[in-house]
Amino acid sequence: MSVHRVRAGVWRVRWREEGRQRSRTFHDRAQAVAFDGETRRRLSLGAFADPEPSSMFLVDWVETWFRRYGHAWAPKSRQNRAQVMDKWVVPYVGEVRLRDLGRPRVREFLAMIVRDGCSENRHNVVRRELSACLGAAVADGLIPDNPVTGIRTMRHRATGRRAWPPVVFERIRAQMAPRDALMVSLMYLAGLRPSEAIAVTWGQVGERTLRVDRAAPEGVTRTTKTGRADSVEIVPPLAEDLAAARPADARPDDPVIWGREGDHILDLKNWRQRVWRPAVEAAGLTRDDPHPYDGRHTFGSLLIHEGRTILEVQRAMRHAKSEMTLRHYAHEFDEWSLRPKVSLVDAVREARAQVAAEGEARRARAEAAAAGDPPAAPDADRPADHLSLSGAGVGTGRVPGATPGDCSLIVPRLISGAGPVGAPAPALVGAEPGEWAMPGSNRRPPACRAGALPTELTARGGPAV
């Protein structure tokens, strides 16, 4: 290396790096000498030298990040990160160079997206994904430090799941085919997550326990969320459901919940849209609807009502620590500590008997209506206006003209917009073919249709690739 005076007021530093001759000019000799010393130090340390901030644009680094690290991500993680980057990060700071993206600039960016309508929860997601992106840049030596570190997340109200009485899930099961009813039983009588329920095989089903060692999110079989293999007790009602559904020629590797014809694993997203939601509406619930994951929380709640200890509930729910169990179910322990204990099996059997009685009453009314007899009084055991669920009123959202407890007019088929079997198809309100919407209903097709979310980052100036 050397420092040479080119002409008056111009100094040039020359050095050789990676087999190439390099140079840089300065208008001050002191700056040239300082740069010469720093370059000598960096070359002597080699790969262990402090990185010089890169002049690469953030959008270019995001594309490199996806190409270099994306192969190790789950498909859902890749899709979610592409959506966050395309909508919130690249349009705001995509043309900022990495060396200019300091902590003040990141704070300004996060405040800007909140002003533009980004919710607190989405703000935290954007912060987390940007931190992961810039953390990879630090690991690759493009910037010396992650500017997102030290920026706190925003407070937001958690939208946790809730537990429902067994009769709610039994009413939902009554509107389903046997395969789908068994899916609900695995979630609310064994505490399985939806992705774990679709990955269960007959080889995992024992006489008294169910082995849980795999999950299938996005249709790809992998380990469970905790990465451990656990076992769950098979309660008598679940044992009856499994025995009724088990084929005579079932093999150990056959899934308990089959997907569509030709598919080995059930498509969860399709199942929620075409099976779960119509069944929930048929059960008389349209607002504050139960979610499939609520079955797991209902199972934990039933165990607490039965008088199980915290450690017993932790093991049954397969939580890593008892602190997690208390964080999710402390209110349940407080609520039922002074109340009479209720057996899980007794509660489920009572709920099934109630749903069976409701079905008989509906059939009797239908036969009486067909014979021309005057309509009977509504079910005394099922209120017409709401379901009493821990003191919370849940609207039934029945179709006008339907009698209380009569769900035959509520279930809209999602295939080509067809209506329930034996009933005229509901009119489509501003819906495209294959979608559905019922007059006077607030149910509408989801905003994110197939293809709306990018499976890969949107190329600059071009369509998604």
PDB file of N, CA and C in Angstrom, residues 245-303:
ATOM      1  N   ALA A 245     -64.983 -45.149  13.237  1.00  0.00           N
ATOM      2  CA  ALA A 245     -64.403 -44.675  11.980  1.00  0.00           C
ATOM      3  C   ALA A 245     -63.292 -45.562  11.453  1.00  0.00           C
ATOM      4  N   ARG A 246     -62.790 -46.498  12.257  1.00  0.00           N
ATOM      5  CA  ARG A 246     -61.630 -47.292  11.833  1.00  0.00           C
ATOM      6  C   ARG A 246     -62.031 -48.328  10.791  1.00  0.00           C
ATOM      7  N   PRO A 247     -61.425 -48.298   9.608  1.00  0.00           N
ATOM      8  CA  PRO A 247     -61.737 -49.310   8.589  1.00  0.00           C
ATOM      9  C   PRO A 247     -61.205 -50.679   9.005  1.00  0.00           C
ATOM     10  N   ALA A 248     -61.844 -51.705   8.483  1.00  0.00           N
ATOM     11  CA  ALA A 248     -61.410 -53.063   8.820  1.00  0.00           C
ATOM     12  C   ALA A 248     -60.024 -53.365   8.270  1.00  0.00           C
ATOM     13  N   ASP A 249     -59.670 -52.756   7.127  1.00  0.00           N
ATOM     14  CA  ASP A 249     -58.372 -53.014   6.501  1.00  0.00           C
ATOM     15  C   ASP A 249     -57.392 -51.869   6.709  1.00  0.00           C
ATOM     16  N   ALA A 250     -57.562 -51.104   7.805  1.00  0.00           N
ATOM     17  CA  ALA A 250     -56.678 -49.960   8.060  1.00  0.00           C
ATOM     18  C   ALA A 250     -55.254 -50.425   8.313  1.00  0.00           C
ATOM     19  N   ARG A 251     -54.311 -49.753   7.664  1.00  0.00           N
ATOM     20  CA  ARG A 251     -52.883 -50.039   7.854  1.00  0.00           C
ATOM     21  C   ARG A 251     -52.285 -49.011   8.810  1.00  0.00           C
ATOM     22  N   PRO A 252     -51.176 -49.338   9.470  1.00  0.00           N
ATOM     23  CA  PRO A 252     -50.595 -48.394  10.453  1.00  0.00           C
ATOM     24  C   PRO A 252     -50.245 -47.036   9.862  1.00  0.00           C
ATOM     25  N   ASP A 253     -49.855 -46.991   8.577  1.00  0.00           N
ATOM     26  CA  ASP A 253     -49.447 -45.730   7.963  1.00  0.00           C
ATOM     27  C   ASP A 253     -50.613 -44.955   7.375  1.00  0.00           C
ATOM     28  N   ASP A 254     -51.809 -45.505   7.399  1.00  0.00           N
ATOM     29  CA  ASP A 254     -52.966 -44.800   6.847  1.00  0.00           C
ATOM     30  C   ASP A 254     -53.377 -43.657   7.770  1.00  0.00           C
ATOM     31  N   PRO A 255     -53.660 -42.480   7.214  1.00  0.00           N
ATOM     32  CA  PRO A 255     -54.106 -41.370   8.075  1.00  0.00           C
ATOM     33  C   PRO A 255     -55.498 -41.616   8.620  1.00  0.00           C
ATOM     34  N   VAL A 256     -55.721 -41.167   9.829  1.00  0.00           N
ATOM     35  CA  VAL A 256     -57.052 -41.258  10.421  1.00  0.00           C
ATOM     36  C   VAL A 256     -58.013 -40.314   9.698  1.00  0.00           C
ATOM     37  N   ILE A 257     -57.511 -39.130   9.341  1.00  0.00           N
ATOM     38  CA  ILE A 257     -58.303 -38.138   8.610  1.00  0.00           C
ATOM     39  C   ILE A 257     -57.767 -38.071   7.190  1.00  0.00           C
ATOM     40  N   TRP A 258     -58.469 -38.694   6.270  1.00  0.00           N
ATOM     41  CA  TRP A 258     -58.043 -38.681   4.875  1.00  0.00           C
ATOM     42  C   TRP A 258     -58.349 -37.342   4.235  1.00  0.00           C
ATOM     43  N   GLY A 259     -57.503 -36.950   3.271  1.00  0.00           N
ATOM     44  CA  GLY A 259     -57.787 -35.760   2.482  1.00  0.00           C
ATOM     45  C   GLY A 259     -58.734 -36.104   1.346  1.00  0.00           C
ATOM     46  N   ARG A 260     -58.788 -35.251   0.348  1.00  0.00           N
ATOM     47  CA  ARG A 260     -59.615 -35.526  -0.818  1.00  0.00           C
ATOM     48  C   ARG A 260     -59.067 -36.730  -1.566  1.00  0.00           C
ATOM     49  N   GLU A 261     -59.852 -37.218  -2.497  1.00  0.00           N
ATOM     50  CA  GLU A 261     -59.446 -38.395  -3.248  1.00  0.00           C
ATOM     51  C   GLU A 261     -58.112 -38.123  -3.945  1.00  0.00           C
ATOM     52  N   GLY A 262     -57.159 -38.961  -3.693  1.00  0.00           N
ATOM     53  CA  GLY A 262     -55.833 -38.802  -4.256  1.00  0.00           C
ATOM     54  C   GLY A 262     -54.877 -38.032  -3.367  1.00  0.00           C
ATOM     55  N   ASP A 263     -55.390 -37.365  -2.316  1.00  0.00           N
ATOM     56  CA  ASP A 263     -54.545 -36.613  -1.385  1.00  0.00           C
ATOM     57  C   ASP A 263     -54.400 -37.392  -0.085  1.00  0.00           C
ATOM     58  N   HIS A 264     -53.167 -37.520   0.366  1.00  0.00           N
ATOM     59  CA  HIS A 264     -52.911 -38.271   1.595  1.00  0.00           C
ATOM     60  C   HIS A 264     -53.200 -37.418   2.824  1.00  0.00           C
ATOM     61  N   ILE A 265     -52.960 -36.091   2.732  1.00  0.00           N
ATOM     62  CA  ILE A 265     -53.116 -35.198   3.874  1.00  0.00           C
ATOM     63  C   ILE A 265     -54.220 -34.196   3.568  1.00  0.00           C
ATOM     64  N   LEU A 266     -55.066 -33.957   4.547  1.00  0.00           N
ATOM     65  CA  LEU A 266     -56.174 -33.022   4.395  1.00  0.00           C
ATOM     66  C   LEU A 266     -55.651 -31.595   4.238  1.00  0.00           C
ATOM     67  N   ASP A 267     -56.268 -30.842   3.335  1.00  0.00           N
ATOM     68  CA  ASP A 267     -55.939 -29.438   3.136  1.00  0.00           C
ATOM     69  C   ASP A 267     -56.695 -28.633   4.188  1.00  0.00           C
ATOM     70  N   LEU A 268     -55.958 -28.122   5.195  1.00  0.00           N
ATOM     71  CA  LEU A 268     -56.608 -27.447   6.315  1.00  0.00           C
ATOM     72  C   LEU A 268     -57.326 -26.176   5.883  1.00  0.00           C
ATOM     73  N   LYS A 269     -56.698 -25.399   5.020  1.00  0.00           N
ATOM     74  CA  LYS A 269     -57.320 -24.149   4.590  1.00  0.00           C
ATOM     75  C   LYS A 269     -58.630 -24.424   3.851  1.00  0.00           C
ATOM     76  N   ASN A 270     -58.630 -25.399   2.999  1.00  0.00           N
ATOM     77  CA  ASN A 270     -59.837 -25.767   2.270  1.00  0.00           C
ATOM     78  C   ASN A 270     -60.891 -26.333   3.224  1.00  0.00           C
ATOM     79  N   TRP A 271     -60.461 -27.101   4.220  1.00  0.00           N
ATOM     80  CA  TRP A 271     -61.397 -27.700   5.180  1.00  0.00           C
ATOM     81  C   TRP A 271     -62.079 -26.630   6.025  1.00  0.00           C
ATOM     82  N   ARG A 272     -61.320 -25.635   6.457  1.00  0.00           N
ATOM     83  CA  ARG A 272     -61.929 -24.562   7.238  1.00  0.00           C
ATOM     84  C   ARG A 272     -62.991 -23.828   6.416  1.00  0.00           C
ATOM     85  N   GLN A 273     -62.711 -23.601   5.145  1.00  0.00           N
ATOM     86  CA  GLN A 273     -63.617 -22.815   4.323  1.00  0.00           C
ATOM     87  C   GLN A 273     -64.850 -23.605   3.904  1.00  0.00           C
ATOM     88  N   ARG A 274     -64.671 -24.858   3.522  1.00  0.00           N
ATOM     89  CA  ARG A 274     -65.762 -25.623   2.927  1.00  0.00           C
ATOM     90  C   ARG A 274     -66.494 -26.534   3.901  1.00  0.00           C
ATOM     91  N   VAL A 275     -65.901 -26.807   5.033  1.00  0.00           N
ATOM     92  CA  VAL A 275     -66.523 -27.732   5.977  1.00  0.00           C
ATOM     93  C   VAL A 275     -66.814 -27.047   7.312  1.00  0.00           C
ATOM     94  N   TRP A 276     -65.779 -26.446   7.925  1.00  0.00           N
ATOM     95  CA  TRP A 276     -65.943 -25.901   9.272  1.00  0.00           C
ATOM     96  C   TRP A 276     -66.908 -24.720   9.300  1.00  0.00           C
ATOM     97  N   ARG A 277     -66.712 -23.739   8.456  1.00  0.00           N
ATOM     98  CA  ARG A 277     -67.556 -22.547   8.513  1.00  0.00           C
ATOM     99  C   ARG A 277     -69.026 -22.851   8.219  1.00  0.00           C
ATOM    100  N   PRO A 278     -69.346 -23.631   7.191  1.00  0.00           N
ATOM    101  CA  PRO A 278     -70.765 -23.963   6.995  1.00  0.00           C
ATOM    102  C   PRO A 278     -71.359 -24.720   8.177  1.00  0.00           C
ATOM    103  N   ALA A 279     -70.589 -25.620   8.794  1.00  0.00           N
ATOM    104  CA  ALA A 279     -71.103 -26.372   9.938  1.00  0.00           C
ATOM    105  C   ALA A 279     -71.334 -25.449  11.133  1.00  0.00           C
ATOM    106  N   VAL A 280     -70.462 -24.470  11.329  1.00  0.00           N
ATOM    107  CA  VAL A 280     -70.644 -23.510  12.427  1.00  0.00           C
ATOM    108  C   VAL A 280     -71.918 -22.701  12.211  1.00  0.00           C
ATOM    109  N   GLU A 281     -72.162 -22.273  10.984  1.00  0.00           N
ATOM    110  CA  GLU A 281     -73.384 -21.530  10.712  1.00  0.00           C
ATOM    111  C   GLU A 281     -74.612 -22.416  10.892  1.00  0.00           C
ATOM    112  N   ALA A 282     -74.499 -23.676  10.482  1.00  0.00           N
ATOM    113  CA  ALA A 282     -75.632 -24.588  10.659  1.00  0.00           C
ATOM    114  C   ALA A 282     -75.936 -24.820  12.128  1.00  0.00           C
ATOM    115  N   ALA A 283     -74.910 -24.710  12.988  1.00  0.00           N
ATOM    116  CA  ALA A 283     -75.124 -24.863  14.423  1.00  0.00           C
ATOM    117  C   ALA A 283     -75.715 -23.611  15.054  1.00  0.00           C
ATOM    118  N   GLY A 284     -75.933 -22.550  14.269  1.00  0.00           N
ATOM    119  CA  GLY A 284     -76.570 -21.350  14.776  1.00  0.00           C
ATOM    120  C   GLY A 284     -75.620 -20.298  15.273  1.00  0.00           C
ATOM    121  N   LEU A 285     -74.358 -20.321  14.830  1.00  0.00           N
ATOM    122  CA  LEU A 285     -73.359 -19.363  15.280  1.00  0.00           C
ATOM    123  C   LEU A 285     -72.816 -18.604  14.086  1.00  0.00           C
ATOM    124  N   THR A 286     -72.896 -17.293  14.115  1.00  0.00           N
ATOM    125  CA  THR A 286     -72.309 -16.486  13.053  1.00  0.00           C
ATOM    126  C   THR A 286     -71.403 -15.395  13.605  1.00  0.00           C
ATOM    127  N   ARG A 287     -71.643 -14.964  14.826  1.00  0.00           N
ATOM    128  CA  ARG A 287     -70.790 -13.959  15.446  1.00  0.00           C
ATOM    129  C   ARG A 287     -69.995 -14.619  16.576  1.00  0.00           C
ATOM    130  N   ASP A 288     -68.752 -14.175  16.715  1.00  0.00           N
ATOM    131  CA  ASP A 288     -67.896 -14.800  17.726  1.00  0.00           C
ATOM    132  C   ASP A 288     -67.771 -16.293  17.478  1.00  0.00           C
ATOM    133  N   ASP A 289     -67.642 -16.647  16.199  1.00  0.00           N
ATOM    134  CA  ASP A 289     -67.640 -18.058  15.832  1.00  0.00           C
ATOM    135  C   ASP A 289     -66.509 -18.813  16.510  1.00  0.00           C
ATOM    136  N   PRO A 290     -66.740 -20.061  16.888  1.00  0.00           N
ATOM    137  CA  PRO A 290     -65.619 -20.890  17.350  1.00  0.00           C
ATOM    138  C   PRO A 290     -64.644 -21.152  16.203  1.00  0.00           C
ATOM    139  N   HIS A 291     -63.388 -21.217  16.519  1.00  0.00           N
ATOM    140  CA  HIS A 291     -62.354 -21.565  15.560  1.00  0.00           C
ATOM    141  C   HIS A 291     -61.919 -23.005  15.811  1.00  0.00           C
ATOM    142  N   PRO A 292     -61.368 -23.678  14.795  1.00  0.00           N
ATOM    143  CA  PRO A 292     -60.906 -25.051  15.039  1.00  0.00           C
ATOM    144  C   PRO A 292     -59.936 -25.149  16.207  1.00  0.00           C
ATOM    145  N   TYR A 293     -59.068 -24.142  16.366  1.00  0.00           N
ATOM    146  CA  TYR A 293     -58.093 -24.192  17.454  1.00  0.00           C
ATOM    147  C   TYR A 293     -58.762 -24.079  18.819  1.00  0.00           C
ATOM    148  N   ASP A 294     -60.001 -23.558  18.850  1.00  0.00           N
ATOM    149  CA  ASP A 294     -60.708 -23.463  20.128  1.00  0.00           C
ATOM    150  C   ASP A 294     -60.976 -24.832  20.730  1.00  0.00           C
ATOM    151  N   GLY A 295     -60.980 -25.873  19.902  1.00  0.00           N
ATOM    152  CA  GLY A 295     -61.168 -27.214  20.433  1.00  0.00           C
ATOM    153  C   GLY A 295     -60.070 -27.591  21.412  1.00  0.00           C
ATOM    154  N   ARG A 296     -58.845 -27.178  21.136  1.00  0.00           N
ATOM    155  CA  ARG A 296     -57.732 -27.475  22.049  1.00  0.00           C
ATOM    156  C   ARG A 296     -57.931 -26.761  23.379  1.00  0.00           C
ATOM    157  N   HIS A 297     -58.361 -25.492  23.340  1.00  0.00           N
ATOM    158  CA  HIS A 297     -58.581 -24.758  24.582  1.00  0.00           C
ATOM    159  C   HIS A 297     -59.776 -25.313  25.347  1.00  0.00           C
ATOM    160  N   THR A 298     -60.769 -25.791  24.624  1.00  0.00           N
ATOM    161  CA  THR A 298     -61.913 -26.413  25.289  1.00  0.00           C
ATOM    162  C   THR A 298     -61.478 -27.674  26.029  1.00  0.00           C
ATOM    163  N   PHE A 299     -60.597 -28.457  25.437  1.00  0.00           N
ATOM    164  CA  PHE A 299     -60.089 -29.655  26.086  1.00  0.00           C
ATOM    165  C   PHE A 299     -59.372 -29.307  27.381  1.00  0.00           C
ATOM    166  N   GLY A 300     -58.504 -28.285  27.346  1.00  0.00           N
ATOM    167  CA  GLY A 300     -57.820 -27.866  28.567  1.00  0.00           C
ATOM    168  C   GLY A 300     -58.790 -27.380  29.629  1.00  0.00           C
ATOM    169  N   SER A 301     -59.837 -26.664  29.207  1.00  0.00           N
ATOM    170  CA  SER A 301     -60.832 -26.177  30.153  1.00  0.00           C
ATOM    171  C   SER A 301     -61.605 -27.331  30.782  1.00  0.00           C
ATOM    172  N   LEU A 302     -61.944 -28.344  29.989  1.00  0.00           N
ATOM    173  CA  LEU A 302     -62.669 -29.498  30.520  1.00  0.00           C
ATOM    174  C   LEU A 302     -61.833 -30.250  31.553  1.00  0.00           C
ATOM    175  N   LEU A 303     -60.531 -30.327  31.318  1.00  0.00           N
ATOM    176  CA  LEU A 303     -59.661 -30.986  32.295  1.00  0.00           C
ATOM    177  C   LEU A 303     -59.644 -30.224  33.617  1.00  0.00           C
TER     178      LEU A 303
END
